[in-house]
PDB file of C-alpha atoms in Angstrom:
ATOM      1  CA  UNK C   1      12.395   8.229   0.719  1.00  0.00           C
ATOM      2  CA  UNK C   2      15.896   6.864   1.098  1.00  0.00           C
ATOM      3  CA  UNK C   3      17.063   7.950  -2.550  1.00  0.00           C
ATOM      4  CA  UNK C   4      18.783   7.935  -4.831  1.00  0.00           C
ATOM      5  CA  UNK C   5      20.565   4.596  -4.023  1.00  0.00           C
ATOM      6  CA  UNK C   6      24.147   4.867  -5.942  1.00  0.00           C
ATOM      7  CA  UNK C   7      25.546   1.844  -7.571  1.00  0.00           C
ATOM      8  CA  UNK C   8      28.647   1.373  -9.557  1.00  0.00           C
ATOM      9  CA  UNK C   9      26.818   2.052 -12.932  1.00  0.00           C
ATOM     10  CA  UNK C  10      24.799   5.075 -11.642  1.00  0.00           C
ATOM     11  CA  UNK C  11      21.815   6.246  -9.695  1.00  0.00           C
ATOM     12  CA  UNK C  12      18.686   4.244  -8.969  1.00  0.00           C
ATOM     13  CA  UNK C  13      15.678   6.223  -8.044  1.00  0.00           C
ATOM     14  CA  UNK C  14      12.644   4.376  -6.550  1.00  0.00           C
ATOM     15  CA  UNK C  15       9.177   6.428  -7.039  1.00  0.00           C
ATOM     16  CA  UNK C  16       6.611   5.907  -4.323  1.00  0.00           C
ATOM     17  CA  UNK C  17       4.069   4.383  -7.076  1.00  0.00           C
ATOM     18  CA  UNK C  18       6.601   1.373  -6.952  1.00  0.00           C
ATOM     19  CA  UNK C  19       6.062   1.048  -3.243  1.00  0.00           C
ATOM     20  CA  UNK C  20       2.139   1.559  -3.761  1.00  0.00           C
ATOM     21  CA  UNK C  21       2.294  -1.184  -6.609  1.00  0.00           C
ATOM     22  CA  UNK C  22       4.279  -3.704  -4.152  1.00  0.00           C
ATOM     23  CA  UNK C  23       1.823  -3.082  -1.391  1.00  0.00           C
ATOM     24  CA  UNK C  24      -1.076  -3.628  -3.781  1.00  0.00           C
ATOM     25  CA  UNK C  25       0.206  -6.841  -4.991  1.00  0.00           C
ATOM     26  CA  UNK C  26       0.828  -8.045  -1.543  1.00  0.00           C
ATOM     27  CA  UNK C  27      -2.448  -7.137  -0.200  1.00  0.00           C
ATOM     28  CA  UNK C  28      -4.085  -8.974  -3.079  1.00  0.00           C
ATOM     29  CA  UNK C  29      -2.530 -12.287  -2.004  1.00  0.00           C
ATOM     30  CA  UNK C  30      -3.941 -11.994   1.539  1.00  0.00           C
ATOM     31  CA  UNK C  31      -7.110 -14.200   1.939  1.00  0.00           C
ATOM     32  CA  UNK C  32     -10.347 -12.509   2.506  1.00  0.00           C
ATOM     33  CA  UNK C  33      -9.036  -8.798   2.046  1.00  0.00           C
ATOM     34  CA  UNK C  34      -9.610  -6.666  -1.016  1.00  0.00           C
ATOM     35  CA  UNK C  35      -8.358  -3.155  -1.810  1.00  0.00           C
ATOM     36  CA  UNK C  36     -11.113  -0.533  -1.827  1.00  0.00           C
ATOM     37  CA  UNK C  37     -11.907   0.701  -5.381  1.00  0.00           C
ATOM     38  CA  UNK C  38     -10.702   4.032  -6.457  1.00  0.00           C
ATOM     39  CA  UNK C  39     -12.535   6.778  -5.393  1.00  0.00           C
ATOM     40  CA  UNK C  40     -14.206   9.414  -7.929  1.00  0.00           C
ATOM     41  CA  UNK C  41     -11.635  11.922  -7.080  1.00  0.00           C
ATOM     42  CA  UNK C  42      -8.978   9.457  -7.903  1.00  0.00           C
ATOM     43  CA  UNK C  43     -10.459   8.523 -11.086  1.00  0.00           C
ATOM     44  CA  UNK C  44     -10.503  12.182 -12.127  1.00  0.00           C
ATOM     45  CA  UNK C  45      -6.885  12.484 -11.253  1.00  0.00           C
ATOM     46  CA  UNK C  46      -5.911   9.527 -13.352  1.00  0.00           C
ATOM     47  CA  UNK C  47      -7.691  11.548 -16.181  1.00  0.00           C
ATOM     48  CA  UNK C  48      -4.804  14.036 -16.000  1.00  0.00           C
ATOM     49  CA  UNK C  49      -1.804  11.473 -16.131  1.00  0.00           C
ATOM     50  CA  UNK C  50      -1.169  10.632 -12.492  1.00  0.00           C
ATOM     51  CA  UNK C  51      -1.305   6.975 -11.490  1.00  0.00           C
ATOM     52  CA  UNK C  52      -3.232   6.070  -8.694  1.00  0.00           C
ATOM     53  CA  UNK C  53      -3.109   2.601  -6.992  1.00  0.00           C
ATOM     54  CA  UNK C  54      -6.502   1.544  -5.886  1.00  0.00           C
ATOM     55  CA  UNK C  55      -6.750   1.397  -2.081  1.00  0.00           C
ATOM     56  CA  UNK C  56      -3.085   2.531  -1.561  1.00  0.00           C
ATOM     57  CA  UNK C  57      -1.582   5.893  -0.576  1.00  0.00           C
ATOM     58  CA  UNK C  58       2.113   6.313  -0.032  1.00  0.00           C
ATOM     59  CA  UNK C  59       3.244   9.487   1.643  1.00  0.00           C
ATOM     60  CA  UNK C  60       6.792  10.982   2.072  1.00  0.00           C
ATOM     61  CA  UNK C  61       7.211  13.690   4.770  1.00  0.00           C
ATOM     62  CA  UNK C  62       9.908  16.558   4.732  1.00  0.00           C
ATOM     63  CA  UNK C  63      12.258  14.121   6.623  1.00  0.00           C
ATOM     64  CA  UNK C  64      11.813  11.548   3.968  1.00  0.00           C
ATOM     65  CA  UNK C  65       9.963   9.181   6.268  1.00  0.00           C
ATOM     66  CA  UNK C  66       7.529   6.707   4.232  1.00  0.00           C
ATOM     67  CA  UNK C  67       3.973   5.919   5.400  1.00  0.00           C
ATOM     68  CA  UNK C  68       1.553   3.681   3.824  1.00  0.00           C
ATOM     69  CA  UNK C  69      -2.383   4.083   4.194  1.00  0.00           C
ATOM     70  CA  UNK C  70      -4.314   1.205   3.037  1.00  0.00           C
ATOM     71  CA  UNK C  71      -7.957   1.029   2.419  1.00  0.00           C
ATOM     72  CA  UNK C  72      -9.427  -2.375   2.554  1.00  0.00           C
ATOM     73  CA  UNK C  73     -12.617  -4.566   2.748  1.00  0.00           C
ATOM     74  CA  UNK C  74     -12.606  -7.745   4.797  1.00  0.00           C
ATOM     75  CA  UNK C  75     -14.632 -11.022   4.426  1.00  0.00           C
ATOM     76  CA  UNK C  76     -17.381 -11.295   6.980  1.00  0.00           C
ATOM     77  CA  UNK C  77     -16.240 -13.672   9.843  1.00  0.00           C
ATOM     78  CA  UNK C  78     -12.801 -12.857   9.952  1.00  0.00           C
ATOM     79  CA  UNK C  79     -11.091 -11.293  13.286  1.00  0.00           C
ATOM     80  CA  UNK C  80     -10.513  -7.814  12.048  1.00  0.00           C
ATOM     81  CA  UNK C  81      -7.873  -6.754  14.479  1.00  0.00           C
ATOM     82  CA  UNK C  82      -5.802  -9.622  13.542  1.00  0.00           C
ATOM     83  CA  UNK C  83      -6.135  -9.232   9.865  1.00  0.00           C
ATOM     84  CA  UNK C  84      -5.098  -5.666  10.349  1.00  0.00           C
ATOM     85  CA  UNK C  85      -1.945  -6.655  12.249  1.00  0.00           C
ATOM     86  CA  UNK C  86      -1.233  -9.334   9.657  1.00  0.00           C
ATOM     87  CA  UNK C  87      -1.395  -7.035   6.689  1.00  0.00           C
ATOM     88  CA  UNK C  88       0.817  -4.360   8.515  1.00  0.00           C
ATOM     89  CA  UNK C  89       3.562  -7.104   9.281  1.00  0.00           C
ATOM     90  CA  UNK C  90       3.478  -8.276   5.541  1.00  0.00           C
ATOM     91  CA  UNK C  91       3.628  -4.820   4.172  1.00  0.00           C
ATOM     92  CA  UNK C  92       6.574  -4.131   6.265  1.00  0.00           C
ATOM     93  CA  UNK C  93       8.486  -7.230   5.701  1.00  0.00           C
ATOM     94  CA  UNK C  94       7.835  -7.004   1.797  1.00  0.00           C
ATOM     95  CA  UNK C  95       8.825  -3.287   1.438  1.00  0.00           C
ATOM     96  CA  UNK C  96      11.957  -3.607   3.468  1.00  0.00           C
ATOM     97  CA  UNK C  97      12.942  -6.719   1.572  1.00  0.00           C
ATOM     98  CA  UNK C  98      12.141  -5.358  -2.189  1.00  0.00           C
ATOM     99  CA  UNK C  99      12.956  -1.773  -1.919  1.00  0.00           C
ATOM    100  CA  UNK C 100      15.071  -1.595   1.481  1.00  0.00           C
ATOM    101  CA  UNK C 101      12.808   1.088   2.903  1.00  0.00           C
ATOM    102  CA  UNK C 102      11.734   1.026   6.378  1.00  0.00           C
ATOM    103  CA  UNK C 103       8.138   2.444   6.836  1.00  0.00           C
ATOM    104  CA  UNK C 104       7.391   4.982   9.624  1.00  0.00           C
ATOM    105  CA  UNK C 105       3.608   3.996   9.507  1.00  0.00           C
ATOM    106  CA  UNK C 106       1.368   1.349   7.970  1.00  0.00           C
ATOM    107  CA  UNK C 107      -2.192   2.553   8.550  1.00  0.00           C
ATOM    108  CA  UNK C 108      -5.011  -0.206   7.649  1.00  0.00           C
ATOM    109  CA  UNK C 109      -8.303   1.300   7.213  1.00  0.00           C
ATOM    110  CA  UNK C 110     -10.977  -1.361   7.233  1.00  0.00           C
ATOM    111  CA  UNK C 111     -13.762   0.250   5.280  1.00  0.00           C
ATOM    112  CA  UNK C 112     -16.358  -2.444   4.753  1.00  0.00           C
ATOM    113  CA  UNK C 113     -17.115  -6.175   5.229  1.00  0.00           C
ATOM    114  CA  UNK C 114     -17.892  -8.336   2.295  1.00  0.00           C
ATOM    115  CA  UNK C 115     -20.569 -10.873   2.951  1.00  0.00           C
ATOM    116  CA  UNK C 116     -20.443 -12.723  -0.166  1.00  0.00           C
ATOM    117  CA  UNK C 117     -22.987 -14.217  -2.318  1.00  0.00           C
ATOM    118  CA  UNK C 118     -26.272 -15.354  -0.840  1.00  0.00           C
TER     119      UNK C 118
END
């Protein structure tokens, strides 16, 4: 990631978990969309102290390019391609505005449909 940020008083480091938290908070505000729960493997990893944000993976490659992978469930009846594009647009905007990082990729993986209560 584009780091560290040098300011008058020192250096500011932004961990990729901060980006994941920002993305997760934003997706929680999108109507009709929920992040997928943690996998068994992610729960096991957390037992050893590594923080995992449910449904969000932030990757940084050797060129410091940042990409975000999202795993979501959408409400039945929603236009899936439109909601995917909306999530990508909002994630790009929020991450750029809050941590000044341009994302290389935002991959939205729709992993299910929530039909609601009968």
